[in-house]
CSV table of C-alpha atoms in Angstrom, one decimal:
chain,number,residue,atom,x,y,z
A,1,UNK,CA,77.6,-7.6,133.1
A,2,UNK,CA,77.3,-4.8,135.6
A,3,UNK,CA,74.3,-2.6,136.4
A,4,UNK,CA,74.3,1.2,136.6
A,5,UNK,CA,71.3,2.7,138.4
A,6,UNK,CA,70.4,6.3,138.9
A,7,UNK,CA,68.1,6.8,141.8
A,8,UNK,CA,66.4,10.1,141.8
A,9,UNK,CA,64.3,11.8,144.5
A,10,UNK,CA,60.8,12.8,143.3
A,11,UNK,CA,59.7,16.0,144.9
A,12,UNK,CA,56.2,17.2,145.7
A,13,UNK,CA,54.6,14.5,147.9
A,14,UNK,CA,54.3,14.3,151.7
A,15,UNK,CA,56.3,11.1,151.7
A,16,UNK,CA,59.7,10.5,150.2
A,17,UNK,CA,59.4,9.2,146.6
A,18,UNK,CA,61.9,8.2,143.9
A,19,UNK,CA,62.4,7.0,140.4
A,20,UNK,CA,65.1,4.7,139.0
A,21,UNK,CA,66.8,4.6,135.6
A,22,UNK,CA,68.9,1.5,135.2
A,23,UNK,CA,70.9,-0.4,132.5
A,24,UNK,CA,73.2,-3.4,132.2
A,25,UNK,CA,76.7,-2.7,130.7
A,26,UNK,CA,79.6,-4.9,129.7
A,27,UNK,CA,83.1,-4.6,131.1
A,28,UNK,CA,84.2,-2.7,128.0
A,29,UNK,CA,81.3,-0.3,128.3
A,30,UNK,CA,81.5,0.3,132.1
A,31,UNK,CA,84.0,3.2,132.3
A,32,UNK,CA,82.3,5.4,129.7
A,33,UNK,CA,78.8,4.5,130.9
A,34,UNK,CA,79.6,5.1,134.5
A,35,UNK,CA,81.2,8.5,133.7
A,36,UNK,CA,78.1,9.4,131.7
A,37,UNK,CA,75.8,8.4,134.5
A,38,UNK,CA,77.6,10.7,136.9
A,39,UNK,CA,77.4,13.5,134.3
A,40,UNK,CA,73.6,13.3,133.9
A,41,UNK,CA,72.8,12.4,137.6
A,42,UNK,CA,72.6,16.1,138.6
A,43,UNK,CA,72.8,15.3,142.3
A,44,UNK,CA,70.9,12.0,142.2
A,45,UNK,CA,72.5,8.7,143.5
A,46,UNK,CA,74.5,6.7,141.1
A,47,UNK,CA,74.8,3.0,142.1
A,48,UNK,CA,77.1,0.6,140.4
A,49,UNK,CA,75.9,-3.0,141.0
A,50,UNK,CA,78.7,-5.5,140.5
A,51,UNK,CA,78.5,-8.6,138.2
A,52,UNK,CA,77.5,-11.2,140.9
A,53,UNK,CA,74.4,-9.1,141.7
A,54,UNK,CA,73.6,-7.3,138.5
A,55,UNK,CA,71.4,-9.8,136.8
A,56,UNK,CA,69.5,-11.3,139.7
A,57,UNK,CA,67.6,-10.3,142.8
A,58,UNK,CA,69.6,-10.2,146.0
A,59,UNK,CA,69.4,-13.4,148.0
A,60,UNK,CA,71.0,-11.9,151.2
A,61,UNK,CA,70.2,-8.5,152.5
A,62,UNK,CA,71.6,-7.5,155.9
A,63,UNK,CA,70.6,-4.2,157.5
A,64,UNK,CA,71.5,-2.1,160.5
A,65,UNK,CA,68.5,-1.2,162.5
A,66,UNK,CA,68.6,2.2,164.2
A,67,UNK,CA,68.4,5.1,161.7
A,68,UNK,CA,68.3,2.5,158.9
A,69,UNK,CA,65.5,-0.1,159.3
A,70,UNK,CA,63.8,2.2,161.7
A,71,UNK,CA,63.8,6.0,161.9
A,72,UNK,CA,64.8,6.1,165.5
A,73,UNK,CA,67.9,5.7,167.7
A,74,UNK,CA,66.5,3.4,170.4
A,75,UNK,CA,69.1,4.3,173.0
A,76,UNK,CA,68.1,8.0,172.6
A,77,UNK,CA,64.4,7.1,173.2
A,78,UNK,CA,65.3,5.1,176.3
A,79,UNK,CA,67.5,7.9,177.5
A,80,UNK,CA,64.7,10.4,177.2
A,81,UNK,CA,62.6,8.2,179.5
A,82,UNK,CA,65.5,8.1,181.9
A,83,UNK,CA,66.0,11.9,181.8
A,84,UNK,CA,69.4,11.7,180.1
A,85,UNK,CA,68.4,12.5,176.6
A,86,UNK,CA,70.8,15.4,175.8
A,87,UNK,CA,73.8,13.7,177.3
A,88,UNK,CA,73.2,10.4,175.5
A,89,UNK,CA,72.3,12.0,172.2
A,90,UNK,CA,75.6,13.8,172.0
A,91,UNK,CA,77.5,10.5,172.7
A,92,UNK,CA,75.4,8.6,170.1
A,93,UNK,CA,76.2,11.2,167.4
A,94,UNK,CA,79.9,11.0,168.1
A,95,UNK,CA,79.8,7.2,168.0
A,96,UNK,CA,78.0,7.2,164.7
A,97,UNK,CA,80.6,9.5,163.2
A,98,UNK,CA,83.3,7.1,164.4
A,99,UNK,CA,84.8,9.6,166.9
A,100,UNK,CA,84.4,7.2,169.9
A,101,UNK,CA,85.0,3.5,170.5
A,102,UNK,CA,81.5,2.0,170.0
A,103,UNK,CA,81.6,-0.5,172.9
A,104,UNK,CA,82.9,2.0,175.4
A,105,UNK,CA,80.3,4.6,174.3
A,106,UNK,CA,77.5,2.0,174.4
A,107,UNK,CA,78.3,0.9,177.9
A,108,UNK,CA,78.5,4.5,179.0
A,109,UNK,CA,75.1,5.3,177.5
A,110,UNK,CA,73.5,2.1,178.9
A,111,UNK,CA,74.7,3.1,182.4
A,112,UNK,CA,72.5,6.1,182.3
A,113,UNK,CA,69.4,3.8,182.0
A,114,UNK,CA,70.0,2.3,185.4
A,115,UNK,CA,66.7,2.0,187.3
A,116,UNK,CA,64.5,2.4,184.2
A,117,UNK,CA,61.3,0.2,184.6
A,118,UNK,CA,61.3,-2.8,182.3
A,119,UNK,CA,57.8,-1.8,181.1
A,120,UNK,CA,59.4,1.3,179.4
A,121,UNK,CA,61.1,-1.1,176.9
A,122,UNK,CA,57.6,-2.2,175.7
A,123,UNK,CA,56.5,1.5,175.4
A,124,UNK,CA,59.6,2.4,173.4
A,125,UNK,CA,59.1,-0.7,171.1
A,126,UNK,CA,55.6,0.5,170.4
A,127,UNK,CA,56.9,4.0,169.6
A,128,UNK,CA,59.6,3.1,167.0
A,129,UNK,CA,58.8,3.9,163.4
A,130,UNK,CA,59.9,1.6,160.6
A,131,UNK,CA,61.6,3.5,157.8
A,132,UNK,CA,59.6,4.1,154.7
A,133,UNK,CA,59.9,1.2,152.3
A,134,UNK,CA,61.1,-1.2,155.0
A,135,UNK,CA,58.1,-3.5,154.6
A,136,UNK,CA,58.3,-3.3,150.8
A,137,UNK,CA,62.0,-4.2,150.8
A,138,UNK,CA,61.6,-7.2,153.1
A,139,UNK,CA,58.6,-8.5,151.1
A,140,UNK,CA,60.4,-8.1,147.8
A,141,UNK,CA,63.5,-9.9,149.0
A,142,UNK,CA,61.6,-12.7,150.7
A,143,UNK,CA,59.1,-13.3,147.9
A,144,UNK,CA,62.1,-13.7,145.5
A,145,UNK,CA,63.7,-16.4,147.6
A,146,UNK,CA,66.0,-14.2,149.6
A,147,UNK,CA,66.8,-13.8,153.3
A,148,UNK,CA,66.8,-10.6,155.3
A,149,UNK,CA,69.0,-10.2,158.4
A,150,UNK,CA,68.9,-7.4,161.0
A,151,UNK,CA,71.9,-6.7,163.1
A,152,UNK,CA,71.8,-3.9,165.6
A,153,UNK,CA,73.9,-2.0,168.1
A,154,UNK,CA,70.6,-1.5,169.9
A,155,UNK,CA,68.7,-4.0,172.0
A,156,UNK,CA,67.2,-7.4,171.7
A,157,UNK,CA,64.2,-6.4,173.8
A,158,UNK,CA,63.2,-3.9,171.0
A,159,UNK,CA,64.5,-5.8,168.0
A,160,UNK,CA,63.0,-9.3,168.6
A,161,UNK,CA,59.4,-8.3,168.4
A,162,UNK,CA,60.1,-5.9,165.5
A,163,UNK,CA,61.8,-8.7,163.5
A,164,UNK,CA,58.9,-11.1,164.3
A,165,UNK,CA,56.5,-8.4,163.0
A,166,UNK,CA,58.3,-8.5,159.6
A,167,UNK,CA,58.8,-12.2,159.5
A,168,UNK,CA,62.5,-12.0,159.9
A,169,UNK,CA,64.2,-14.8,161.8
A,170,UNK,CA,67.9,-13.8,161.3
A,171,UNK,CA,68.7,-11.0,163.8
A,172,UNK,CA,71.1,-10.0,166.5
A,173,UNK,CA,71.4,-7.1,169.0
A,174,UNK,CA,72.7,-6.3,172.5
A,175,UNK,CA,70.7,-7.4,175.5
A,176,UNK,CA,69.9,-5.1,178.4
A,177,UNK,CA,70.4,-6.7,181.8
A,178,UNK,CA,67.2,-6.7,183.8
A,179,UNK,CA,66.9,-7.4,187.5
A,180,UNK,CA,63.8,-6.9,189.7
A,181,UNK,CA,61.9,-5.5,186.8
A,182,UNK,CA,64.3,-2.7,186.1
A,183,UNK,CA,67.3,-2.0,183.8
A,184,UNK,CA,70.5,-2.5,185.7
A,185,UNK,CA,72.6,-0.2,183.5
A,186,UNK,CA,74.6,-3.1,182.1
A,187,UNK,CA,74.7,-5.1,178.8
A,188,UNK,CA,74.5,-8.9,179.1
A,189,UNK,CA,77.3,-10.8,177.2
A,190,UNK,CA,78.9,-9.6,174.1
A,191,UNK,CA,78.5,-6.2,172.4
A,192,UNK,CA,77.3,-5.9,168.8
A,193,UNK,CA,80.2,-3.8,167.4
A,194,UNK,CA,81.5,-3.4,163.9
A,195,UNK,CA,83.4,-6.7,163.9
A,196,UNK,CA,80.3,-8.6,165.2
A,197,UNK,CA,78.2,-7.1,162.4
A,198,UNK,CA,80.7,-8.3,159.8
A,199,UNK,CA,80.7,-11.8,161.4
A,200,UNK,CA,76.9,-11.8,161.3
A,201,UNK,CA,76.9,-11.1,157.6
A,202,UNK,CA,79.5,-13.8,156.9
A,203,UNK,CA,77.6,-16.4,159.0
A,204,UNK,CA,74.3,-15.6,157.3
A,205,UNK,CA,75.9,-16.1,153.9
A,206,UNK,CA,77.5,-19.3,155.0
A,207,UNK,CA,74.2,-20.6,156.4
A,208,UNK,CA,72.5,-19.8,153.1
A,209,UNK,CA,75.3,-21.3,151.0
A,210,UNK,CA,76.0,-18.0,149.4
A,211,UNK,CA,79.3,-16.1,148.9
A,212,UNK,CA,79.5,-12.7,150.6
A,213,UNK,CA,80.0,-11.2,147.1
A,214,UNK,CA,76.3,-12.0,146.5
A,215,UNK,CA,75.1,-10.1,149.6
A,216,UNK,CA,73.9,-6.5,150.0
A,217,UNK,CA,74.6,-4.7,153.3
A,218,UNK,CA,72.9,-1.5,154.3
A,219,UNK,CA,73.8,0.9,157.1
A,220,UNK,CA,74.2,4.5,158.1
A,221,UNK,CA,77.0,4.9,160.6
A,222,UNK,CA,80.6,4.1,161.4
A,223,UNK,CA,79.6,0.9,163.2
A,224,UNK,CA,78.4,-0.5,159.9
A,225,UNK,CA,81.6,0.1,158.0
A,226,UNK,CA,83.1,-3.4,158.2
A,227,UNK,CA,79.9,-5.1,157.3
A,228,UNK,CA,79.2,-2.7,154.4
A,229,UNK,CA,82.8,-3.1,153.1
A,230,UNK,CA,82.5,-6.9,153.3
A,231,UNK,CA,79.4,-7.3,151.2
A,232,UNK,CA,79.3,-7.6,147.5
A,233,UNK,CA,77.4,-4.3,147.5
A,234,UNK,CA,77.6,-2.0,150.5
A,235,UNK,CA,75.0,0.7,150.6
A,236,UNK,CA,75.4,3.8,152.8
A,237,UNK,CA,71.8,4.8,153.5
A,238,UNK,CA,71.3,8.5,154.3
A,239,UNK,CA,74.6,8.1,156.0
A,240,UNK,CA,77.1,9.8,158.3
A,241,UNK,CA,80.3,10.8,156.4
A,242,UNK,CA,82.4,8.1,158.0
A,243,UNK,CA,80.3,5.4,156.2
A,244,UNK,CA,79.7,7.2,153.0
A,245,UNK,CA,83.5,7.4,152.5
A,246,UNK,CA,83.9,3.6,152.5
A,247,UNK,CA,80.7,2.3,151.0
A,248,UNK,CA,80.3,1.2,147.4
A,249,UNK,CA,77.4,3.5,146.9
A,250,UNK,CA,75.1,6.0,148.7
A,251,UNK,CA,71.3,6.0,148.6
A,252,UNK,CA,70.1,9.3,150.0
A,253,UNK,CA,66.4,8.9,149.2
A,254,UNK,CA,64.9,7.9,152.6
A,255,UNK,CA,63.0,4.8,151.4
A,256,UNK,CA,64.5,1.4,151.8
A,257,UNK,CA,62.8,0.0,148.7
A,258,UNK,CA,65.0,2.5,146.7
A,259,UNK,CA,67.8,0.1,147.5
A,260,UNK,CA,65.9,-2.7,145.8
A,261,UNK,CA,65.3,-0.5,142.8
A,262,UNK,CA,68.9,0.4,142.6
A,263,UNK,CA,70.1,-3.3,142.7
A,264,UNK,CA,67.5,-4.8,140.4
A,265,UNK,CA,66.5,-1.8,138.2
A,266,UNK,CA,62.9,-2.6,139.1
A,267,UNK,CA,60.4,-0.8,141.3
A,268,UNK,CA,58.8,-4.1,142.4
């Protein structure tokens, strides 16, 4: 059995809202039912959930962080504190679209942060805004026996306390080098690029004893493409075109619990 879900934006409120219509279909029914769903969607998101996930709740959900789990791009917030906001924002946008090598662009952006007081990292952490539905999605996955992983091209100094706040123990990000209480403008150790994100997904599935076909991956930019393509269901969340082109489905309602609704056919 497969699941076909139509996730529709509900207009009128201050916060993004959505509804979901969902049905299970057999292999024989799938082509006609999927075609019909696209016909009646009228601009809404149509999500095809494959058989390994269609009749259960997701046991592994891995998410990008910046512009996915949170509303912000942390590097841009830090750059604003360093007086390099416009320069860094342009590079970030190009990297998200897949027009620049991610590692090269990250190192160039981090270089502009040299001399930034370490305390600013705490200020930025306090300023980030979780995406609507983030808490609900994490709670729903965990309460149904699943695990949530966060993997970020951002920074551990921001992600670690955020993950702890949500009760998430599986996470990875880059680490800003600090010396004498200031950012040096360098990244410590490895860079979390697209290949690293894919490895993170694989490792989390292996640790949980689950095949990657049973995992859901959610991201918004080019650096998420390999992870999203690897998962059993790869969701492009309010994405850049580079990711939308390769993902299994797009969710354009800016609430992360809309992904849960699409996968399970349930609002809770």
